[in-house]
Amino acid sequence: MRYLLENPGDVLELALEHIQLVGIAIVAATLIGVPLGIICTRVRWLEAPVLNLTGILYTVPSLALFAMLIPYTGLGSTTAIIALTVYSLLAITRNTVAGIDSVPPATLDAAQGMGMTGAQRLLFVELPLALPVMIAGIRIAVVASIGIGVIAVVIGAGGLGQLIFDGIQRLDADRIVAGAIAASVLALATDWLLRRLGELMRRDLRTAGGKG
Amino acid sequence: MMLGGDPWDFVDYIRDNQETFYELLRQHLELVGLSVLLGILIALPLAILANRLQALAKPLNWLANIGQTIPNLAVLGLALPYLGIGFRPALFALTILAILPIFLNTYVGIREADRAVVDAAHGMGTSSSQLLLLVELPLASPVIYAGIRTAIIQNIGLATLAAYIGAGGFGDWILQGLAMVSPPILFAGAVSVAVLAMLTEIILGRLRYLVIPAGLRIDSKR
């Protein structure tokens, strides 16, 4: 704890670096994963191979994925961001599919009866109703990425892993604890924030339904 | 971009260093196998206890959930100052990290066991231990299996990191590859452990049907 209390500035700086790594990766994974999920619900035979492939990629140990990218994308944050994006794809794609699948058929029939086109149905009915489940997927991806992002330090990507790595090399438990607490708090805080966001959306959907 | 050759020369590197390959594989499997076994031995009784004593359930779940947000690298690192370098601290850290998913899944699996079936068993006059062994654990077995599967895959990855605290395994080649700026050695370690993880995942996925009791199988086949 001492290190954390004596060097709050350093820890904060590394935390911001960490947030940047994870943030970019999550945005990238969302931009790829959501369309991929939508395509899977439209072209049904794609679902099994896409989800199996992202699932298998998810099992590759992070250190191994980092290592395999190094000869192509070098040491540093680019490699880390690519790896974190790959890991986040599974949760985001899977939950997009699950969210769209959970829309009640009666609602879809009603939308069709109102004369909505396929694109309108997707944008105004399916995606809004799927949003809480999709946000749950993003939440899982964010928490996992904060943990995996710690390991990115070994390829020189910085972040909170720096404290833990320095601690290991200097046999300084205090630094390791500081890094562990900071990463854990960061994960718990974002988890809580995204959970609230998901609840808020669910409530919004309910009241909107009541008024209509 | 790197010195020291084409990463795809790793095939030759592994062929030229077969003895080391098998040694690293043995170290890797030993770490994963032992830690998951110990994890099961500790987590199963704890989860059963937590289901029986509600006073224990809350703090244990809270601990397991918080524990999952603590970076794995930190758990490995913290074992180092107290247990030194090598196999023992790595086994200790991997065991702790295996306990978490197995505990959480077993706890939830037993708690969510179909109440109607449990009530029926009660009505038939089963004792508490019969209820656990013949009803609750079989009903929870798919969820428990999923927890063990998560722990195994997770620990294959963690055992790679364990090279940083001198415990061997395929992480050794990755560290060597990084230090010597040699893509073939880097790839030899990375590809070996990636293939190990993917193969294990596929095998565990197939084996799932063996663990699920026959009575539950009809549901899972959609």
Short mmCIF file of C-alpha atoms in Angstrom, two decimals:
data_model
loop_
_atom_site.label_atom_id
_atom_site.label_comp_id
_atom_site.label_asym_id
_atom_site.label_seq_id
_atom_site.Cartn_x
_atom_site.Cartn_y
_atom_site.Cartn_z
CA MET A 1 0.00 0.00 0.00
CA ARG A 2 2.86 2.40 0.77
CA TYR A 3 3.91 2.72 -2.86
CA LEU A 4 0.37 3.53 -3.92
CA LEU A 5 0.03 6.27 -1.29
CA GLU A 6 3.45 7.79 -1.95
CA ASN A 7 3.28 7.83 -5.75
CA PRO A 8 -0.35 8.48 -6.68
CA GLY A 9 0.73 10.55 -9.69
CA ASP A 10 2.76 7.73 -11.25
CA VAL A 11 0.01 5.19 -10.65
CA LEU A 12 -2.59 7.51 -12.18
CA GLU A 13 -0.43 8.06 -15.26
CA LEU A 14 -0.05 4.29 -15.78
CA ALA A 15 -3.77 3.84 -15.18
CA LEU A 16 -4.54 6.37 -17.94
CA GLU A 17 -2.17 4.50 -20.27
CA HIS A 18 -4.03 1.30 -19.37
CA ILE A 19 -7.45 2.86 -20.01
CA GLN A 20 -6.23 4.08 -23.40
CA LEU A 21 -5.03 0.58 -24.42
CA VAL A 22 -8.28 -1.08 -23.35
CA GLY A 23 -10.48 1.74 -24.66
CA ILE A 24 -9.08 1.65 -28.20
CA ALA A 25 -9.29 -2.15 -28.30
CA ILE A 26 -12.91 -2.19 -27.10
CA VAL A 27 -13.97 0.44 -29.65
CA ALA A 28 -12.27 -1.55 -32.42
CA ALA A 29 -13.78 -4.84 -31.23
CA THR A 30 -17.24 -3.25 -31.07
CA LEU A 31 -16.89 -1.85 -34.59
CA ILE A 32 -15.97 -5.33 -35.86
CA GLY A 33 -17.97 -7.53 -33.47
CA VAL A 34 -21.41 -5.87 -33.72
CA PRO A 35 -21.63 -5.98 -37.55
CA LEU A 36 -20.24 -9.53 -37.42
CA GLY A 37 -22.97 -10.48 -34.95
CA ILE A 38 -25.66 -8.85 -37.09
CA ILE A 39 -24.43 -10.73 -40.16
CA CYS A 40 -24.60 -13.99 -38.16
CA THR A 41 -28.28 -13.41 -37.39
CA ARG A 42 -29.00 -12.75 -41.10
CA VAL A 43 -26.85 -15.48 -42.64
CA ARG A 44 -27.58 -18.23 -40.15
CA TRP A 45 -25.03 -20.82 -41.30
CA LEU A 46 -22.24 -18.35 -40.51
CA GLU A 47 -23.10 -18.31 -36.81
CA ALA A 48 -21.48 -21.60 -35.78
CA PRO A 49 -18.16 -21.12 -37.64
CA VAL A 50 -17.79 -17.45 -36.58
CA LEU A 51 -18.53 -18.10 -32.91
CA ASN A 52 -16.35 -21.24 -32.91
CA LEU A 53 -13.44 -19.37 -34.47
CA THR A 54 -13.64 -16.43 -32.04
CA GLY A 55 -14.03 -18.96 -29.21
CA ILE A 56 -10.91 -20.85 -30.26
CA LEU A 57 -8.92 -17.62 -30.67
CA TYR A 58 -9.98 -16.71 -27.13
CA THR A 59 -8.20 -19.78 -25.73
CA VAL A 60 -4.79 -18.75 -27.14
CA PRO A 61 -2.70 -17.60 -24.15
CA SER A 62 -2.16 -13.85 -24.22
CA LEU A 63 1.62 -14.09 -24.03
CA ALA A 64 1.59 -16.41 -27.05
CA LEU A 65 -0.67 -14.11 -29.08
CA PHE A 66 1.53 -11.13 -28.24
CA ALA A 67 4.60 -13.12 -29.23
CA MET A 68 3.13 -14.23 -32.56
CA LEU A 69 2.26 -10.64 -33.48
CA ILE A 70 5.66 -9.16 -32.61
CA PRO A 71 7.49 -10.12 -35.85
CA TYR A 72 4.72 -8.36 -37.81
CA THR A 73 3.59 -5.40 -35.71
CA GLY A 74 6.62 -4.94 -33.46
CA LEU A 75 6.96 -4.26 -29.75
CA GLY A 76 4.62 -1.74 -28.17
CA SER A 77 1.02 -0.67 -27.88
CA THR A 78 -0.10 -1.49 -31.45
CA THR A 79 0.51 -5.19 -30.88
CA ALA A 80 -1.20 -5.04 -27.49
CA ILE A 81 -4.26 -3.30 -28.94
CA ILE A 82 -4.59 -5.86 -31.77
CA ALA A 83 -4.42 -8.75 -29.28
CA LEU A 84 -6.95 -7.16 -26.90
CA THR A 85 -9.28 -6.56 -29.86
CA VAL A 86 -9.08 -10.24 -30.84
CA TYR A 87 -9.90 -11.34 -27.27
CA SER A 88 -12.84 -8.91 -27.00
CA LEU A 89 -14.44 -10.11 -30.23
CA LEU A 90 -15.86 -13.30 -28.70
CA ALA A 91 -17.97 -11.68 -25.97
CA ILE A 92 -19.17 -8.81 -28.17
CA THR A 93 -20.12 -10.94 -31.20
CA ARG A 94 -21.76 -13.66 -29.11
CA ASN A 95 -23.85 -11.19 -27.12
CA THR A 96 -24.92 -9.27 -30.23
CA VAL A 97 -26.27 -12.53 -31.67
CA ALA A 98 -27.92 -13.48 -28.36
CA GLY A 99 -29.42 -10.00 -27.95
CA ILE A 100 -30.98 -9.92 -31.41
CA ASP A 101 -32.21 -13.51 -31.00
CA SER A 102 -33.97 -12.56 -27.75
CA VAL A 103 -36.27 -10.04 -29.47
CA PRO A 104 -39.81 -11.52 -29.22
CA PRO A 105 -41.20 -12.75 -32.57
CA ALA A 106 -44.46 -10.87 -31.86
CA THR A 107 -42.54 -7.59 -31.75
CA LEU A 108 -40.90 -8.39 -35.08
CA ASP A 109 -44.29 -9.26 -36.60
CA ALA A 110 -45.71 -5.97 -35.35
CA ALA A 111 -42.79 -4.07 -36.90
CA GLN A 112 -43.34 -5.86 -40.19
CA GLY A 113 -47.09 -5.19 -40.02
CA MET A 114 -46.35 -1.48 -39.62
CA GLY A 115 -44.54 -1.67 -42.95
CA MET A 116 -40.96 -1.39 -41.71
CA THR A 117 -38.20 -2.40 -44.10
CA GLY A 118 -35.54 -4.87 -42.97
CA ALA A 119 -33.07 -2.06 -42.25
CA GLN A 120 -35.64 -0.07 -40.27
CA ARG A 121 -36.52 -3.15 -38.25
CA LEU A 122 -32.86 -3.71 -37.43
CA LEU A 123 -32.16 -0.08 -36.48
CA PHE A 124 -35.38 0.85 -34.65
CA VAL A 125 -36.52 -2.47 -33.19
CA GLU A 126 -33.90 -5.21 -32.98
CA LEU A 127 -30.77 -3.26 -32.02
CA PRO A 128 -32.47 -1.07 -29.35
CA LEU A 129 -34.03 -4.16 -27.77
CA ALA A 130 -30.74 -6.07 -27.98
CA LEU A 131 -28.74 -3.22 -26.46
CA PRO A 132 -28.76 -4.36 -22.79
CA VAL A 133 -27.41 -7.79 -23.78
CA MET A 134 -24.84 -6.21 -26.09
CA ILE A 135 -23.68 -3.91 -23.29
CA ALA A 136 -23.33 -6.95 -21.03
CA GLY A 137 -20.99 -8.42 -23.66
CA ILE A 138 -18.96 -5.23 -23.81
CA ARG A 139 -18.78 -5.29 -20.01
CA ILE A 140 -17.32 -8.81 -20.02
CA ALA A 141 -14.83 -7.77 -22.72
CA VAL A 142 -13.74 -4.64 -20.82
CA VAL A 143 -13.13 -6.46 -17.53
CA ALA A 144 -11.21 -9.25 -19.27
CA SER A 145 -9.16 -6.74 -21.29
CA ILE A 146 -8.14 -4.80 -18.19
CA GLY A 147 -6.72 -8.06 -16.82
CA ILE A 148 -5.07 -9.17 -20.06
CA GLY A 149 -3.77 -5.62 -20.65
CA VAL A 150 -1.55 -6.05 -17.59
CA ILE A 151 0.44 -8.71 -19.46
CA ALA A 152 1.02 -6.31 -22.37
CA VAL A 153 3.84 -4.80 -20.32
CA VAL A 154 6.14 -7.66 -21.33
CA ILE A 155 6.01 -6.43 -24.94
CA GLY A 156 6.64 -2.84 -23.88
CA ALA A 157 3.09 -1.49 -24.04
CA GLY A 158 3.19 0.13 -20.59
CA GLY A 159 0.05 0.43 -18.48
CA LEU A 160 -0.52 -0.81 -14.94
CA GLY A 161 1.40 -3.99 -15.70
CA GLN A 162 4.54 -1.83 -15.51
CA LEU A 163 4.20 -1.62 -11.70
CA ILE A 164 3.74 -5.38 -11.36
CA PHE A 165 6.57 -6.19 -13.76
CA ASP A 166 8.98 -3.76 -12.04
CA GLY A 167 7.92 -5.29 -8.73
CA ILE A 168 8.73 -8.79 -9.94
CA GLN A 169 12.16 -7.76 -11.23
CA ARG A 170 13.06 -5.84 -8.04
CA LEU A 171 11.38 -8.36 -5.73
CA ASP A 172 9.35 -5.45 -4.40
CA ALA A 173 5.96 -6.76 -3.21
CA ASP A 174 4.78 -3.21 -2.53
CA ARG A 175 4.88 -2.27 -6.20
CA ILE A 176 3.13 -5.50 -7.20
CA VAL A 177 0.37 -4.84 -4.68
CA ALA A 178 0.02 -1.24 -5.94
CA GLY A 179 -0.39 -2.45 -9.53
CA ALA A 180 -2.78 -5.22 -8.51
CA ILE A 181 -5.01 -2.89 -6.47
CA ALA A 182 -5.06 -0.25 -9.21
CA ALA A 183 -5.99 -2.77 -11.93
CA SER A 184 -8.57 -4.47 -9.73
CA VAL A 185 -10.22 -1.17 -8.76
CA LEU A 186 -10.23 -0.09 -12.40
CA ALA A 187 -11.94 -3.35 -13.41
CA LEU A 188 -14.52 -3.18 -10.62
CA ALA A 189 -15.30 0.49 -11.31
CA THR A 190 -15.83 0.03 -15.07
CA ASP A 191 -17.85 -3.12 -14.40
CA TRP A 192 -20.13 -1.15 -12.06
CA LEU A 193 -20.45 1.78 -14.48
CA LEU A 194 -21.37 -0.42 -17.44
CA ARG A 195 -23.77 -2.45 -15.30
CA ARG A 196 -25.56 0.80 -14.33
CA LEU A 197 -25.64 1.85 -17.97
CA GLY A 198 -27.23 -1.47 -18.91
CA GLU A 199 -29.87 -1.16 -16.16
CA LEU A 200 -30.65 2.40 -17.22
CA MET A 201 -31.25 1.25 -20.77
CA ARG A 202 -33.50 -1.58 -19.70
CA ARG A 203 -35.56 0.90 -17.66
CA ASP A 204 -35.73 3.31 -20.60
CA LEU A 205 -37.04 0.55 -22.84
CA ARG A 206 -39.71 -0.39 -20.32
CA THR A 207 -41.05 3.16 -19.86
CA ALA A 208 -40.96 3.77 -23.59
CA GLY A 209 -43.00 0.60 -24.07
CA GLY A 210 -45.50 1.73 -21.43
CA LYS A 211 -46.13 5.08 -23.10
CA GLY A 212 -46.55 3.60 -26.56
CA MET B 1 11.33 -6.49 -38.87
CA MET B 2 13.42 -8.51 -36.52
CA LEU B 3 16.89 -9.90 -36.63
CA GLY B 4 17.53 -13.59 -36.46
CA GLY B 5 15.40 -14.99 -39.24
CA ASP B 6 11.97 -15.91 -40.46
CA PRO B 7 9.48 -16.70 -37.67
CA TRP B 8 8.25 -19.70 -39.68
CA ASP B 9 11.64 -21.36 -39.21
CA PHE B 10 10.22 -22.35 -35.83
CA VAL B 11 9.34 -25.76 -37.27
CA ASP B 12 13.02 -26.50 -37.81
CA TYR B 13 13.86 -25.09 -34.40
CA ILE B 14 11.43 -27.45 -32.68
CA ARG B 15 12.71 -30.39 -34.77
CA ASP B 16 16.31 -29.59 -33.79
CA ASN B 17 15.38 -29.24 -30.10
CA GLN B 18 12.98 -32.09 -29.58
CA GLU B 19 14.29 -32.99 -26.15
CA THR B 20 13.77 -29.46 -24.87
CA PHE B 21 10.32 -29.45 -26.46
CA TYR B 22 9.22 -32.52 -24.52
CA GLU B 23 10.77 -31.18 -21.32
CA LEU B 24 8.90 -27.85 -21.65
CA LEU B 25 5.68 -29.70 -22.52
CA ARG B 26 6.07 -31.90 -19.43
CA GLN B 27 6.67 -28.86 -17.19
CA HIS B 28 3.68 -27.08 -18.70
CA LEU B 29 1.30 -30.02 -18.31
CA GLU B 30 2.53 -30.73 -14.79
CA LEU B 31 1.82 -27.17 -13.67
CA VAL B 32 -1.64 -27.13 -15.25
CA GLY B 33 -2.62 -30.65 -14.17
CA LEU B 34 -1.53 -30.33 -10.57
CA SER B 35 -2.91 -26.84 -10.04
CA VAL B 36 -6.34 -27.72 -11.47
CA LEU B 37 -6.45 -30.94 -9.45
CA LEU B 38 -5.62 -29.04 -6.24
CA GLY B 39 -8.10 -26.35 -7.29
CA ILE B 40 -10.88 -28.94 -7.59
CA LEU B 41 -9.99 -30.52 -4.25
CA ILE B 42 -10.23 -27.14 -2.53
CA ALA B 43 -13.03 -25.45 -4.46
CA LEU B 44 -15.60 -28.28 -4.52
CA PRO B 45 -15.88 -28.73 -0.72
CA LEU B 46 -15.84 -24.95 -0.23
CA ALA B 47 -18.70 -24.48 -2.70
CA ILE B 48 -20.73 -27.31 -1.13
CA LEU B 49 -20.14 -25.79 2.30
CA ALA B 50 -21.18 -22.35 1.06
CA ASN B 51 -24.45 -23.82 -0.17
CA ARG B 52 -25.14 -25.41 3.21
CA LEU B 53 -24.07 -22.44 5.37
CA GLN B 54 -25.55 -19.27 4.01
CA ALA B 55 -23.33 -17.22 6.36
CA LEU B 56 -20.31 -18.41 4.34
CA ALA B 57 -21.87 -17.91 0.93
CA LYS B 58 -21.74 -14.12 0.81
CA PRO B 59 -18.12 -13.55 1.89
CA LEU B 60 -16.81 -16.45 -0.25
CA ASN B 61 -18.63 -15.25 -3.36
CA TRP B 62 -17.49 -11.71 -2.73
CA LEU B 63 -13.89 -12.92 -2.37
CA ALA B 64 -14.06 -15.05 -5.52
CA ASN B 65 -15.55 -12.23 -7.57
CA ILE B 66 -13.00 -9.66 -6.39
CA GLY B 67 -10.27 -12.27 -6.84
CA GLN B 68 -11.12 -12.62 -10.51
CA THR B 69 -10.35 -8.94 -11.12
CA ILE B 70 -6.86 -9.18 -9.59
CA PRO B 71 -4.38 -9.43 -12.48
CA ASN B 72 -2.94 -12.94 -12.88
CA LEU B 73 0.55 -11.56 -13.29
CA ALA B 74 0.23 -9.93 -9.84
CA VAL B 75 -0.75 -13.20 -8.16
CA LEU B 76 2.29 -14.89 -9.75
CA GLY B 77 4.50 -11.98 -8.76
CA LEU B 78 3.27 -11.91 -5.16
CA ALA B 79 4.16 -15.55 -4.64
CA LEU B 80 7.74 -14.72 -5.57
CA PRO B 81 9.00 -12.73 -2.52
CA TYR B 82 7.55 -15.35 -0.14
CA LEU B 83 8.06 -18.67 -1.92
CA GLY B 84 11.07 -17.84 -4.04
CA ILE B 85 11.68 -18.83 -7.64
CA GLY B 86 10.62 -21.93 -9.54
CA PHE B 87 7.90 -24.55 -9.58
CA ARG B 88 6.46 -24.12 -6.07
CA PRO B 89 5.42 -20.44 -6.19
CA ALA B 90 4.01 -20.99 -9.68
CA LEU B 91 1.98 -24.00 -8.53
CA PHE B 92 0.73 -21.99 -5.55
CA ALA B 93 -0.40 -19.05 -7.71
CA LEU B 94 -1.98 -21.28 -10.37
CA THR B 95 -3.87 -23.25 -7.73
CA ILE B 96 -5.33 -20.08 -6.22
CA LEU B 97 -6.39 -18.88 -9.66
CA ALA B 98 -7.91 -22.29 -10.51
CA ILE B 99 -10.04 -22.22 -7.35
CA LEU B 100 -11.95 -19.10 -8.43
CA PRO B 101 -13.86 -20.31 -11.54
CA ILE B 102 -14.39 -23.81 -10.11
CA PHE B 103 -15.80 -22.43 -6.86
CA LEU B 104 -18.10 -19.91 -8.55
CA ASN B 105 -19.48 -22.48 -11.00
CA THR B 106 -19.98 -25.21 -8.41
CA TYR B 107 -21.73 -22.79 -6.05
CA VAL B 108 -24.09 -21.51 -8.74
CA GLY B 109 -24.60 -24.98 -10.21
CA ILE B 110 -25.79 -26.45 -6.91
CA ARG B 111 -27.86 -23.39 -6.00
CA GLU B 112 -29.61 -23.38 -9.34
CA ALA B 113 -30.30 -27.14 -9.31
CA ASP B 114 -33.94 -27.67 -10.21
CA ARG B 115 -35.87 -27.03 -6.96
CA ALA B 116 -38.71 -29.33 -7.98
CA VAL B 117 -36.31 -32.25 -8.36
CA VAL B 118 -34.61 -31.45 -5.05
CA ASP B 119 -38.02 -31.19 -3.33
CA ALA B 120 -39.06 -34.51 -4.83
CA ALA B 121 -35.88 -36.10 -3.50
CA HIS B 122 -36.63 -34.62 -0.07
CA GLY B 123 -40.12 -36.04 -0.27
CA MET B 124 -38.69 -39.48 -1.05
CA GLY B 125 -36.81 -39.26 2.22
CA THR B 126 -33.23 -38.91 0.97
CA SER B 127 -30.67 -37.93 3.56
CA SER B 128 -28.67 -34.75 3.20
CA SER B 129 -25.58 -36.57 1.90
CA GLN B 130 -27.64 -38.66 -0.54
CA LEU B 131 -29.28 -35.48 -1.79
CA LEU B 132 -25.87 -33.97 -2.45
CA LEU B 133 -24.28 -37.01 -4.10
CA LEU B 134 -27.25 -38.40 -6.03
CA VAL B 135 -29.22 -35.28 -6.91
CA GLU B 136 -27.51 -31.92 -6.51
CA LEU B 137 -24.00 -32.74 -7.79
CA PRO B 138 -25.24 -34.67 -10.86
CA LEU B 139 -27.66 -31.84 -11.69
CA ALA B 140 -24.85 -29.30 -11.28
CA SER B 141 -22.26 -31.38 -13.15
CA PRO B 142 -22.49 -29.52 -16.51
CA VAL B 143 -21.90 -26.18 -14.79
CA ILE B 144 -19.10 -27.61 -12.61
CA TYR B 145 -17.49 -29.10 -15.73
CA ALA B 146 -17.65 -25.69 -17.42
CA GLY B 147 -15.83 -24.20 -14.42
CA ILE B 148 -13.08 -26.83 -14.55
CA ARG B 149 -12.75 -26.30 -18.31
CA THR B 150 -12.35 -22.54 -17.77
CA ALA B 151 -9.71 -23.22 -15.10
CA ILE B 152 -7.74 -25.57 -17.38
CA ILE B 153 -7.67 -23.17 -20.34
CA GLN B 154 -6.89 -20.22 -18.07
CA ASN B 155 -4.03 -22.09 -16.42
CA ILE B 156 -2.47 -23.14 -19.74
CA GLY B 157 -2.10 -19.41 -20.33
CA LEU B 158 -0.90 -18.72 -16.81
CA ALA B 159 1.67 -21.50 -16.94
CA THR B 160 3.16 -19.59 -19.90
CA LEU B 161 3.60 -16.53 -17.69
CA ALA B 162 5.09 -18.71 -14.97
CA ALA B 163 8.32 -18.72 -17.01
CA TYR B 164 8.85 -15.21 -15.61
CA ILE B 165 9.26 -16.66 -12.14
CA GLY B 166 11.46 -19.50 -13.35
CA ALA B 167 8.92 -22.32 -13.49
CA GLY B 168 9.70 -23.43 -17.04
CA GLY B 169 7.07 -24.41 -19.58
CA PHE B 170 6.67 -23.09 -23.13
CA GLY B 171 6.94 -19.54 -21.80
CA ASP B 172 10.68 -20.23 -21.53
CA TRP B 173 11.05 -20.22 -25.31
CA ILE B 174 8.96 -17.04 -25.60
CA LEU B 175 11.21 -15.28 -23.08
CA GLN B 176 14.32 -16.58 -24.84
CA GLY B 177 12.96 -15.45 -28.19
CA LEU B 178 12.27 -11.98 -26.80
CA ALA B 179 15.66 -11.70 -25.12
CA MET B 180 17.64 -12.99 -28.12
CA VAL B 181 15.42 -11.16 -30.63
CA SER B 182 14.90 -14.45 -32.40
CA PRO B 183 11.54 -14.86 -34.15
CA PRO B 184 11.96 -18.64 -34.65
CA ILE B 185 12.45 -19.30 -30.92
CA LEU B 186 9.66 -16.84 -30.08
CA PHE B 187 7.32 -18.67 -32.45
CA ALA B 188 8.42 -22.13 -31.27
CA GLY B 189 7.14 -21.26 -27.78
CA ALA B 190 4.09 -19.27 -28.84
CA VAL B 191 2.79 -21.71 -31.46
CA SER B 192 3.37 -24.73 -29.20
CA VAL B 193 1.36 -23.27 -26.33
CA ALA B 194 -1.34 -21.88 -28.65
CA VAL B 195 -1.81 -25.31 -30.24
CA LEU B 196 -1.83 -26.92 -26.79
CA ALA B 197 -4.60 -24.54 -25.64
CA MET B 198 -6.71 -24.95 -28.76
CA LEU B 199 -6.40 -28.75 -28.79
CA THR B 200 -7.30 -28.92 -25.10
CA GLU B 201 -10.35 -26.71 -25.69
CA ILE B 202 -11.54 -28.93 -28.56
CA ILE B 203 -10.97 -32.15 -26.58
CA LEU B 204 -12.71 -30.75 -23.48
CA GLY B 205 -15.62 -29.67 -25.67
CA ARG B 206 -15.98 -33.24 -27.00
CA LEU B 207 -15.60 -34.83 -23.55
CA ARG B 208 -18.46 -32.73 -22.20
CA TYR B 209 -20.95 -35.36 -23.27
CA LEU B 210 -19.24 -37.97 -21.12
CA VAL B 211 -19.63 -35.93 -17.96
CA ILE B 212 -23.24 -34.89 -18.37
CA PRO B 213 -25.61 -37.41 -16.79
CA ALA B 214 -27.81 -39.24 -19.32
CA GLY B 215 -30.98 -37.72 -17.89
CA LEU B 216 -29.80 -34.18 -18.61
CA ARG B 217 -28.58 -34.90 -22.13
CA ILE B 218 -31.96 -34.68 -23.82
CA ASP B 219 -32.25 -31.03 -22.82
CA SER B 220 -28.87 -30.06 -24.19
CA LYS B 221 -29.62 -31.54 -27.62
CA ARG B 222 -31.72 -28.90 -29.29
#
